Short mmCIF file of N, CA and C in Angstrom, two decimals:
data_model
loop_
_atom_site.label_atom_id
_atom_site.label_comp_id
_atom_site.label_asym_id
_atom_site.label_seq_id
_atom_site.Cartn_x
_atom_site.Cartn_y
_atom_site.Cartn_z
N MET A 1 181.81 21.56 135.39
CA MET A 1 182.63 22.62 135.96
C MET A 1 183.66 23.07 134.91
N ASN A 2 183.89 24.35 134.84
CA ASN A 2 184.79 24.95 133.86
C ASN A 2 186.23 24.94 134.38
N LYS A 3 187.14 24.34 133.63
CA LYS A 3 188.54 24.24 134.07
C LYS A 3 189.19 25.62 134.22
N GLN A 4 188.79 26.57 133.38
CA GLN A 4 189.41 27.89 133.42
C GLN A 4 189.11 28.61 134.74
N SER A 5 188.00 28.28 135.38
CA SER A 5 187.65 28.94 136.63
C SER A 5 188.21 28.23 137.86
N MET A 6 188.86 27.08 137.66
CA MET A 6 189.41 26.33 138.78
C MET A 6 190.89 26.65 138.97
N LYS A 7 191.32 26.55 140.20
CA LYS A 7 192.73 26.76 140.53
C LYS A 7 193.53 25.50 140.22
N GLN A 8 194.57 25.67 139.43
CA GLN A 8 195.44 24.55 139.08
C GLN A 8 196.45 24.36 140.22
N LEU A 9 196.43 23.17 140.83
CA LEU A 9 197.34 22.88 141.93
C LEU A 9 198.65 22.27 141.46
N TYR A 10 198.59 21.52 140.39
CA TYR A 10 199.77 20.77 139.96
C TYR A 10 199.63 20.41 138.49
N ASN A 11 200.68 20.61 137.74
CA ASN A 11 200.69 20.24 136.33
C ASN A 11 202.01 19.55 136.07
N ILE A 12 201.94 18.26 135.83
CA ILE A 12 203.16 17.51 135.58
C ILE A 12 203.20 17.08 134.12
N ASN A 13 204.27 17.45 133.45
CA ASN A 13 204.52 17.00 132.10
C ASN A 13 205.63 15.95 132.21
N ILE A 14 205.20 14.72 132.31
CA ILE A 14 206.14 13.63 132.58
C ILE A 14 207.15 13.45 131.44
N LEU A 15 206.77 13.86 130.23
CA LEU A 15 207.67 13.68 129.10
C LEU A 15 208.79 14.71 129.09
N LYS A 16 208.56 15.88 129.67
CA LYS A 16 209.60 16.90 129.71
C LYS A 16 210.46 16.84 130.97
N ASP A 17 209.97 16.15 131.98
CA ASP A 17 210.70 16.06 133.25
C ASP A 17 211.64 14.85 133.20
N LYS A 18 212.81 15.06 132.61
CA LYS A 18 213.75 13.96 132.39
C LYS A 18 214.22 13.33 133.70
N LYS A 19 214.35 14.14 134.74
CA LYS A 19 214.77 13.62 136.04
C LYS A 19 213.71 12.67 136.59
N LEU A 20 212.43 13.03 136.47
CA LEU A 20 211.35 12.18 136.94
C LEU A 20 211.28 10.88 136.13
N VAL A 21 211.41 11.00 134.81
CA VAL A 21 211.38 9.80 133.95
C VAL A 21 212.51 8.86 134.33
N LEU A 22 213.71 9.40 134.54
CA LEU A 22 214.84 8.57 134.94
C LEU A 22 214.56 7.90 136.28
N MET A 23 214.04 8.67 137.25
CA MET A 23 213.74 8.12 138.56
C MET A 23 212.69 7.00 138.45
N LEU A 24 211.64 7.23 137.68
CA LEU A 24 210.59 6.21 137.53
C LEU A 24 211.15 4.95 136.87
N ASN A 25 212.03 5.11 135.89
CA ASN A 25 212.62 3.95 135.24
C ASN A 25 213.53 3.16 136.19
N VAL A 26 214.30 3.87 137.00
CA VAL A 26 215.16 3.20 137.99
C VAL A 26 214.29 2.47 139.01
N VAL A 27 213.25 3.13 139.50
CA VAL A 27 212.34 2.50 140.46
C VAL A 27 211.67 1.28 139.84
N ALA A 28 211.28 1.37 138.58
CA ALA A 28 210.64 0.22 137.92
C ALA A 28 211.59 -0.98 137.88
N VAL A 29 212.84 -0.74 137.53
CA VAL A 29 213.82 -1.84 137.48
C VAL A 29 214.00 -2.44 138.88
N LEU A 30 214.11 -1.57 139.88
CA LEU A 30 214.29 -2.06 141.25
C LEU A 30 213.05 -2.79 141.77
N CYS A 31 211.89 -2.41 141.29
CA CYS A 31 210.63 -3.03 141.75
C CYS A 31 210.42 -4.45 141.23
N VAL A 32 211.17 -4.85 140.21
CA VAL A 32 211.02 -6.20 139.69
C VAL A 32 211.29 -7.22 140.81
N ILE A 33 212.28 -6.96 141.63
CA ILE A 33 212.66 -7.92 142.69
C ILE A 33 211.55 -8.09 143.73
N PRO A 34 211.04 -7.01 144.34
CA PRO A 34 209.95 -7.24 145.31
C PRO A 34 208.69 -7.80 144.65
N PHE A 35 208.39 -7.39 143.43
CA PHE A 35 207.21 -7.96 142.77
C PHE A 35 207.43 -9.45 142.46
N TRP A 36 208.66 -9.83 142.12
CA TRP A 36 208.97 -11.24 141.90
C TRP A 36 208.66 -12.04 143.16
N TYR A 37 209.06 -11.49 144.31
CA TYR A 37 208.79 -12.15 145.59
C TYR A 37 207.28 -12.24 145.85
N VAL A 38 206.57 -11.15 145.63
CA VAL A 38 205.12 -11.12 145.86
C VAL A 38 204.41 -12.14 144.97
N PHE A 39 204.76 -12.16 143.69
CA PHE A 39 204.08 -13.07 142.77
C PHE A 39 204.53 -14.52 142.98
N THR A 40 205.76 -14.74 143.45
CA THR A 40 206.18 -16.09 143.82
C THR A 40 205.34 -16.58 145.00
N SER A 41 205.17 -15.73 145.99
CA SER A 41 204.35 -16.10 147.15
C SER A 41 202.91 -16.37 146.74
N LEU A 42 202.38 -15.56 145.86
CA LEU A 42 201.02 -15.75 145.37
C LEU A 42 200.90 -17.06 144.57
N ALA A 43 201.90 -17.34 143.76
CA ALA A 43 201.89 -18.58 142.98
C ALA A 43 201.94 -19.80 143.88
N VAL A 44 202.76 -19.75 144.92
CA VAL A 44 202.84 -20.87 145.86
C VAL A 44 201.50 -21.04 146.57
N PHE A 45 200.86 -19.95 146.94
CA PHE A 45 199.55 -20.00 147.58
C PHE A 45 198.52 -20.64 146.64
N VAL A 46 198.55 -20.26 145.37
CA VAL A 46 197.57 -20.75 144.39
C VAL A 46 197.85 -22.20 144.00
N MET A 47 199.11 -22.54 143.82
CA MET A 47 199.46 -23.85 143.26
C MET A 47 199.95 -24.86 144.30
N GLY A 48 200.25 -24.39 145.49
CA GLY A 48 200.85 -25.30 146.47
C GLY A 48 202.34 -25.38 146.21
N ASP A 49 202.85 -26.58 146.08
CA ASP A 49 204.27 -26.77 145.83
C ASP A 49 204.58 -26.37 144.39
N MET A 50 205.41 -25.36 144.23
CA MET A 50 205.71 -24.86 142.89
C MET A 50 207.20 -24.96 142.62
N LYS A 51 207.54 -25.50 141.47
CA LYS A 51 208.94 -25.57 141.08
C LYS A 51 209.09 -24.85 139.75
N VAL A 52 210.05 -23.94 139.73
CA VAL A 52 210.38 -23.22 138.51
C VAL A 52 211.79 -23.63 138.15
N SER A 53 211.91 -24.39 137.08
CA SER A 53 213.23 -24.83 136.67
C SER A 53 213.24 -25.02 135.17
N GLY A 54 214.39 -25.36 134.67
CA GLY A 54 214.52 -25.62 133.25
C GLY A 54 215.16 -24.44 132.54
N THR A 55 215.22 -24.55 131.24
CA THR A 55 215.81 -23.50 130.43
C THR A 55 214.73 -22.90 129.54
N ILE A 56 214.97 -21.68 129.16
CA ILE A 56 214.06 -21.02 128.23
C ILE A 56 214.76 -20.98 126.89
N GLU A 57 214.10 -21.53 125.90
CA GLU A 57 214.66 -21.54 124.56
C GLU A 57 214.35 -20.22 123.87
N PHE A 58 215.01 -19.97 122.76
CA PHE A 58 214.85 -18.71 122.03
C PHE A 58 213.39 -18.46 121.69
N ILE A 59 212.68 -19.47 121.26
CA ILE A 59 211.27 -19.31 120.89
C ILE A 59 210.44 -18.93 122.13
N GLY A 60 210.84 -19.44 123.28
CA GLY A 60 210.17 -19.08 124.53
C GLY A 60 210.39 -17.61 124.88
N ILE A 61 211.60 -17.12 124.64
CA ILE A 61 211.90 -15.71 124.89
C ILE A 61 211.07 -14.83 123.96
N LEU A 62 210.99 -15.24 122.70
CA LEU A 62 210.17 -14.48 121.74
C LEU A 62 208.70 -14.48 122.16
N ALA A 63 208.21 -15.62 122.62
CA ALA A 63 206.82 -15.71 123.07
C ALA A 63 206.58 -14.81 124.27
N LEU A 64 207.51 -14.80 125.23
CA LEU A 64 207.38 -13.92 126.40
C LEU A 64 207.38 -12.45 126.00
N LEU A 65 208.26 -12.08 125.07
CA LEU A 65 208.28 -10.70 124.59
C LEU A 65 206.97 -10.34 123.91
N PHE A 66 206.45 -11.24 123.09
CA PHE A 66 205.17 -11.01 122.42
C PHE A 66 204.06 -10.80 123.44
N PHE A 67 203.98 -11.68 124.43
CA PHE A 67 202.92 -11.56 125.43
C PHE A 67 203.11 -10.34 126.32
N TYR A 68 204.36 -9.96 126.59
CA TYR A 68 204.60 -8.76 127.38
C TYR A 68 204.09 -7.52 126.63
N PHE A 69 204.42 -7.42 125.35
CA PHE A 69 203.93 -6.27 124.56
C PHE A 69 202.42 -6.31 124.42
N LEU A 70 201.86 -7.50 124.33
CA LEU A 70 200.40 -7.63 124.32
C LEU A 70 199.81 -7.10 125.62
N LEU A 71 200.46 -7.40 126.75
CA LEU A 71 200.02 -6.88 128.04
C LEU A 71 200.08 -5.36 128.09
N LEU A 72 201.09 -4.77 127.47
CA LEU A 72 201.19 -3.30 127.44
C LEU A 72 200.00 -2.68 126.72
N PHE A 73 199.63 -3.27 125.58
CA PHE A 73 198.47 -2.75 124.84
C PHE A 73 197.18 -2.99 125.63
N LEU A 74 197.07 -4.14 126.25
CA LEU A 74 195.91 -4.44 127.09
C LEU A 74 195.85 -3.47 128.27
N HIS A 75 197.00 -3.18 128.86
CA HIS A 75 197.10 -2.24 129.98
C HIS A 75 196.50 -0.89 129.57
N GLU A 76 196.93 -0.35 128.45
CA GLU A 76 196.42 0.95 127.99
C GLU A 76 194.95 0.85 127.60
N GLY A 77 194.55 -0.29 127.06
CA GLY A 77 193.14 -0.49 126.72
C GLY A 77 192.25 -0.46 127.96
N ILE A 78 192.75 -1.00 129.06
CA ILE A 78 191.99 -0.97 130.32
C ILE A 78 191.87 0.47 130.83
N HIS A 79 192.97 1.23 130.77
CA HIS A 79 192.87 2.65 131.12
C HIS A 79 191.78 3.30 130.26
N GLY A 80 191.85 3.07 128.96
CA GLY A 80 190.89 3.68 128.04
C GLY A 80 189.45 3.28 128.34
N LEU A 81 189.23 2.02 128.66
CA LEU A 81 187.89 1.54 128.99
C LEU A 81 187.32 2.30 130.19
N PHE A 82 188.14 2.50 131.22
CA PHE A 82 187.66 3.21 132.39
C PHE A 82 187.53 4.72 132.16
N PHE A 83 188.41 5.29 131.32
CA PHE A 83 188.21 6.70 130.93
C PHE A 83 186.82 6.85 130.31
N LYS A 84 186.51 5.95 129.39
CA LYS A 84 185.24 6.02 128.67
C LYS A 84 184.06 5.72 129.59
N LEU A 85 184.23 4.77 130.49
CA LEU A 85 183.17 4.42 131.43
C LEU A 85 182.78 5.61 132.30
N PHE A 86 183.78 6.36 132.76
CA PHE A 86 183.53 7.48 133.67
C PHE A 86 183.23 8.80 132.97
N CYS A 87 183.53 8.90 131.70
CA CYS A 87 183.25 10.14 130.93
C CYS A 87 182.93 9.75 129.49
N PRO A 88 181.75 9.13 129.28
CA PRO A 88 181.44 8.56 127.97
C PRO A 88 181.32 9.58 126.83
N GLU A 89 181.08 10.85 127.17
CA GLU A 89 180.90 11.85 126.12
C GLU A 89 182.21 12.29 125.46
N ASN A 90 183.34 12.04 126.10
CA ASN A 90 184.63 12.46 125.54
C ASN A 90 185.37 11.29 124.91
N PRO A 91 186.10 11.57 123.83
CA PRO A 91 186.86 10.50 123.18
C PRO A 91 188.08 10.10 123.98
N VAL A 92 188.52 8.87 123.76
CA VAL A 92 189.76 8.37 124.36
C VAL A 92 190.80 8.33 123.24
N LYS A 93 191.99 8.75 123.56
CA LYS A 93 193.07 8.80 122.59
C LYS A 93 194.18 7.84 123.05
N TYR A 94 194.72 7.08 122.11
CA TYR A 94 195.81 6.14 122.39
C TYR A 94 197.03 6.53 121.57
N GLY A 95 198.19 6.22 122.09
CA GLY A 95 199.39 6.50 121.33
C GLY A 95 200.62 5.94 121.99
N ILE A 96 201.74 6.19 121.34
CA ILE A 96 203.05 5.79 121.85
C ILE A 96 203.97 6.98 121.70
N LYS A 97 204.65 7.32 122.77
CA LYS A 97 205.69 8.35 122.73
C LYS A 97 207.00 7.61 122.50
N TRP A 98 207.42 7.57 121.24
CA TRP A 98 208.56 6.74 120.85
C TRP A 98 209.85 7.19 121.52
N LYS A 99 210.01 8.49 121.74
CA LYS A 99 211.24 9.00 122.35
C LYS A 99 211.43 8.43 123.76
N ASN A 100 210.33 8.30 124.49
CA ASN A 100 210.39 7.77 125.85
C ASN A 100 209.96 6.31 125.92
N MET A 101 209.55 5.74 124.79
CA MET A 101 209.07 4.36 124.73
C MET A 101 207.91 4.14 125.72
N MET A 102 206.96 5.07 125.68
CA MET A 102 205.81 4.99 126.58
C MET A 102 204.52 4.93 125.77
N ALA A 103 203.73 3.90 126.02
CA ALA A 103 202.38 3.83 125.45
C ALA A 103 201.46 4.58 126.40
N TYR A 104 200.38 5.13 125.86
CA TYR A 104 199.47 5.86 126.73
C TYR A 104 198.04 5.78 126.21
N ALA A 105 197.12 6.02 127.12
CA ALA A 105 195.70 6.24 126.83
C ALA A 105 195.33 7.50 127.59
N THR A 106 194.56 8.36 126.98
CA THR A 106 194.14 9.59 127.64
C THR A 106 192.79 10.03 127.10
N SER A 107 192.11 10.83 127.87
CA SER A 107 190.84 11.42 127.44
C SER A 107 190.97 12.93 127.65
N PRO A 108 191.61 13.60 126.70
CA PRO A 108 191.91 15.03 126.86
C PRO A 108 190.65 15.85 127.14
N GLY A 109 190.77 16.75 128.11
CA GLY A 109 189.67 17.62 128.45
C GLY A 109 188.71 17.05 129.47
N SER A 110 188.82 15.77 129.77
CA SER A 110 187.92 15.15 130.74
C SER A 110 188.43 15.39 132.15
N LEU A 111 187.50 15.64 133.07
CA LEU A 111 187.85 15.81 134.47
C LEU A 111 187.29 14.65 135.27
N TYR A 112 188.10 14.14 136.19
CA TYR A 112 187.72 12.99 137.00
C TYR A 112 187.94 13.29 138.48
N SER A 113 187.07 12.75 139.31
CA SER A 113 187.28 12.86 140.75
C SER A 113 188.50 12.03 141.13
N ARG A 114 188.97 12.27 142.34
CA ARG A 114 190.11 11.49 142.85
C ARG A 114 189.81 9.99 142.77
N GLY A 115 188.64 9.58 143.25
CA GLY A 115 188.28 8.16 143.28
C GLY A 115 188.24 7.54 141.90
N LYS A 116 187.64 8.24 140.95
CA LYS A 116 187.58 7.71 139.58
C LYS A 116 188.96 7.63 138.96
N MET A 117 189.79 8.64 139.22
CA MET A 117 191.15 8.62 138.65
C MET A 117 191.98 7.50 139.27
N LEU A 118 191.76 7.22 140.55
CA LEU A 118 192.47 6.10 141.18
C LEU A 118 192.06 4.78 140.53
N ILE A 119 190.78 4.62 140.26
CA ILE A 119 190.31 3.40 139.59
C ILE A 119 190.91 3.31 138.20
N ILE A 120 190.87 4.42 137.46
CA ILE A 120 191.45 4.44 136.10
C ILE A 120 192.93 4.06 136.16
N GLY A 121 193.64 4.62 137.12
CA GLY A 121 195.08 4.40 137.20
C GLY A 121 195.48 3.01 137.66
N LEU A 122 194.73 2.44 138.59
CA LEU A 122 195.12 1.15 139.17
C LEU A 122 194.43 -0.06 138.53
N ALA A 123 193.39 0.17 137.75
CA ALA A 123 192.65 -0.95 137.14
C ALA A 123 193.54 -1.89 136.32
N PRO A 124 194.46 -1.39 135.48
CA PRO A 124 195.29 -2.34 134.72
C PRO A 124 196.15 -3.22 135.61
N PHE A 125 196.76 -2.65 136.65
CA PHE A 125 197.58 -3.46 137.55
C PHE A 125 196.73 -4.56 138.19
N VAL A 126 195.59 -4.18 138.73
CA VAL A 126 194.72 -5.14 139.42
C VAL A 126 194.19 -6.20 138.46
N LEU A 127 193.61 -5.77 137.35
CA LEU A 127 192.97 -6.72 136.43
C LEU A 127 193.97 -7.65 135.75
N ILE A 128 195.10 -7.11 135.33
CA ILE A 128 196.10 -7.95 134.66
C ILE A 128 196.75 -8.90 135.66
N SER A 129 197.06 -8.42 136.86
CA SER A 129 197.64 -9.31 137.89
C SER A 129 196.67 -10.44 138.23
N LEU A 130 195.40 -10.10 138.41
CA LEU A 130 194.40 -11.14 138.71
C LEU A 130 194.24 -12.11 137.54
N SER A 131 194.22 -11.60 136.33
CA SER A 131 194.06 -12.47 135.14
C SER A 131 195.24 -13.42 134.98
N LEU A 132 196.45 -12.91 135.17
CA LEU A 132 197.63 -13.77 135.08
C LEU A 132 197.62 -14.83 136.17
N THR A 133 197.20 -14.45 137.37
CA THR A 133 197.13 -15.41 138.48
C THR A 133 196.07 -16.46 138.21
N LEU A 134 194.94 -16.07 137.67
CA LEU A 134 193.90 -17.02 137.30
C LEU A 134 194.40 -17.96 136.20
N ALA A 135 195.11 -17.39 135.22
CA ALA A 135 195.66 -18.22 134.13
C ALA A 135 196.64 -19.24 134.68
N LEU A 136 197.43 -18.86 135.69
CA LEU A 136 198.34 -19.81 136.34
C LEU A 136 197.54 -20.89 137.06
N ALA A 137 196.51 -20.48 137.79
CA ALA A 137 195.73 -21.42 138.60
C ALA A 137 195.05 -22.49 137.75
N VAL A 138 194.59 -22.12 136.55
CA VAL A 138 193.90 -23.10 135.69
C VAL A 138 194.85 -23.78 134.70
N GLY A 139 196.13 -23.45 134.77
CA GLY A 139 197.11 -24.14 133.95
C GLY A 139 197.31 -23.59 132.55
N TRP A 140 196.83 -22.37 132.28
CA TRP A 140 197.01 -21.78 130.95
C TRP A 140 198.39 -21.16 130.77
N ILE A 141 199.10 -20.98 131.88
CA ILE A 141 200.42 -20.37 131.83
C ILE A 141 201.31 -21.11 132.83
N ASN A 142 202.56 -21.31 132.47
CA ASN A 142 203.45 -22.03 133.39
C ASN A 142 204.02 -21.05 134.42
N PRO A 143 204.51 -21.56 135.55
CA PRO A 143 204.98 -20.69 136.63
C PRO A 143 206.08 -19.71 136.21
N ALA A 144 207.02 -20.15 135.39
CA ALA A 144 208.11 -19.25 134.99
C ALA A 144 207.57 -18.07 134.18
N ALA A 145 206.70 -18.35 133.22
CA ALA A 145 206.11 -17.28 132.42
C ALA A 145 205.27 -16.35 133.29
N TYR A 146 204.52 -16.93 134.22
CA TYR A 146 203.71 -16.14 135.15
C TYR A 146 204.59 -15.17 135.93
N LEU A 147 205.66 -15.67 136.51
CA LEU A 147 206.53 -14.81 137.33
C LEU A 147 207.15 -13.70 136.50
N ILE A 148 207.59 -14.02 135.31
CA ILE A 148 208.21 -13.01 134.45
C ILE A 148 207.18 -11.96 134.03
N LEU A 149 206.05 -12.41 133.49
CA LEU A 149 205.05 -11.46 132.99
C LEU A 149 204.43 -10.64 134.12
N ALA A 150 204.05 -11.29 135.21
CA ALA A 150 203.41 -10.56 136.31
C ALA A 150 204.38 -9.58 136.97
N SER A 151 205.60 -9.99 137.21
CA SER A 151 206.58 -9.12 137.88
C SER A 151 206.97 -7.93 137.01
N PHE A 152 207.24 -8.18 135.75
CA PHE A 152 207.65 -7.09 134.87
C PHE A 152 206.49 -6.15 134.57
N HIS A 153 205.28 -6.70 134.41
CA HIS A 153 204.13 -5.82 134.21
C HIS A 153 203.91 -4.94 135.43
N ALA A 154 203.92 -5.54 136.61
CA ALA A 154 203.70 -4.78 137.84
C ALA A 154 204.76 -3.68 138.00
N ALA A 155 206.01 -4.02 137.75
CA ALA A 155 207.07 -3.02 137.83
C ALA A 155 206.86 -1.92 136.80
N GLY A 156 206.33 -2.28 135.66
CA GLY A 156 206.03 -1.30 134.61
C GLY A 156 204.88 -0.37 134.96
N CYS A 157 204.15 -0.68 136.01
CA CYS A 157 203.03 0.16 136.46
C CYS A 157 203.50 1.30 137.36
N VAL A 158 204.80 1.50 137.45
CA VAL A 158 205.35 2.48 138.39
C VAL A 158 204.80 3.88 138.13
N GLY A 159 204.54 4.23 136.90
CA GLY A 159 203.95 5.55 136.61
C GLY A 159 202.55 5.67 137.19
N ASP A 160 201.77 4.61 137.09
CA ASP A 160 200.44 4.59 137.69
C ASP A 160 200.53 4.67 139.21
N PHE A 161 201.51 4.01 139.78
CA PHE A 161 201.71 4.07 141.24
C PHE A 161 202.14 5.47 141.67
N TYR A 162 202.94 6.13 140.83
CA TYR A 162 203.35 7.50 141.13
C TYR A 162 202.13 8.43 141.14
N TYR A 163 201.27 8.29 140.13
CA TYR A 163 200.04 9.09 140.10
C TYR A 163 199.17 8.80 141.32
N THR A 164 199.14 7.55 141.75
CA THR A 164 198.38 7.18 142.95
C THR A 164 198.96 7.90 144.17
N TYR A 165 200.28 7.94 144.27
CA TYR A 165 200.93 8.68 145.35
C TYR A 165 200.51 10.15 145.33
N LEU A 166 200.52 10.76 144.14
CA LEU A 166 200.12 12.16 144.04
C LEU A 166 198.69 12.37 144.53
N LEU A 167 197.79 11.49 144.12
CA LEU A 167 196.37 11.65 144.44
C LEU A 167 196.05 11.35 145.90
N LEU A 168 196.75 10.38 146.49
CA LEU A 168 196.44 9.97 147.87
C LEU A 168 197.28 10.65 148.93
N ILE A 169 198.53 10.98 148.59
CA ILE A 169 199.44 11.52 149.59
C ILE A 169 199.70 13.02 149.36
N LYS A 170 200.31 13.34 148.26
CA LYS A 170 200.71 14.73 148.02
C LYS A 170 199.50 15.67 147.96
N PHE A 171 198.43 15.22 147.30
CA PHE A 171 197.20 16.02 147.22
C PHE A 171 196.04 15.25 147.84
N GLY A 172 196.32 14.59 148.95
CA GLY A 172 195.33 13.73 149.60
C GLY A 172 194.26 14.46 150.38
N LYS A 173 194.47 15.73 150.64
CA LYS A 173 193.48 16.50 151.40
C LYS A 173 192.74 17.44 150.46
N GLY A 174 191.48 17.63 150.74
CA GLY A 174 190.68 18.56 149.96
C GLY A 174 190.10 17.90 148.72
N ASN A 175 189.17 18.61 148.12
CA ASN A 175 188.53 18.13 146.90
C ASN A 175 189.38 18.51 145.70
N ILE A 176 189.62 17.55 144.85
CA ILE A 176 190.38 17.80 143.62
C ILE A 176 189.66 17.18 142.45
N LEU A 177 189.96 17.70 141.29
CA LEU A 177 189.57 17.09 140.02
C LEU A 177 190.86 16.88 139.24
N VAL A 178 190.88 15.83 138.44
CA VAL A 178 192.11 15.43 137.76
C VAL A 178 191.86 15.31 136.27
N GLU A 179 192.80 15.83 135.50
CA GLU A 179 192.77 15.67 134.05
C GLU A 179 194.04 14.93 133.65
N ASP A 180 193.87 13.81 132.96
CA ASP A 180 195.00 13.08 132.41
C ASP A 180 195.23 13.64 131.02
N THR A 181 196.47 14.02 130.74
CA THR A 181 196.79 14.57 129.42
C THR A 181 197.74 13.62 128.69
N GLU A 182 198.00 13.90 127.44
CA GLU A 182 198.95 13.08 126.68
C GLU A 182 200.34 13.12 127.31
N ASP A 183 200.64 14.21 127.99
CA ASP A 183 201.98 14.42 128.52
C ASP A 183 202.10 14.23 130.03
N GLY A 184 200.97 14.09 130.72
CA GLY A 184 201.05 13.95 132.17
C GLY A 184 199.72 14.05 132.86
N LEU A 185 199.68 14.91 133.87
CA LEU A 185 198.52 14.99 134.75
C LEU A 185 198.36 16.43 135.24
N ILE A 186 197.11 16.90 135.28
CA ILE A 186 196.82 18.21 135.86
C ILE A 186 195.85 17.99 137.00
N ILE A 187 196.19 18.55 138.16
CA ILE A 187 195.32 18.43 139.33
C ILE A 187 194.77 19.83 139.64
N TYR A 188 193.44 19.90 139.74
CA TYR A 188 192.75 21.16 140.02
C TYR A 188 192.10 21.09 141.40
N GLN A 189 192.02 22.25 142.04
CA GLN A 189 191.24 22.34 143.28
C GLN A 189 189.78 22.43 142.86
N ALA A 190 188.95 21.54 143.42
CA ALA A 190 187.55 21.51 143.03
C ALA A 190 186.74 22.49 143.85
#
């Protein structure tokens, strides 16, 4: 289908919308607390009696920062994998918007159905959360590191959750096609 012949319903340039970026960042910070509770409950379910205590030494903080940044790159890689899976003929582009400190993966020019875009958007949250929980269950990660990495990663998915809101709620009726761009999202009436 030709994009020029389709009606554009919504075009969000997340990098230019400073109010939206500020709101998403505030929501992300606030989401750490409920995600901490969710992942604590999940950890207790997986491990039984769980105790998180002790101190974190400087080297531990550095290790957590390293693994958190590794998760960010993995997060974007998962987006890219699903972009490629659903539209193999188009290239995937990766980058970092240093001004906003945002890493991204995109497949410019590719159009995706609502369902495929939801999978692309939510796959990193689901796969990384499950992987961290599995790592906790088999003892590859301690409970404190699990809670920090899982909670902060999940809170960092707020942009993906916002796109999910757009696709399911704001534009939840009717057929749409979605293009993820370097700067945001374009929703077309299909």
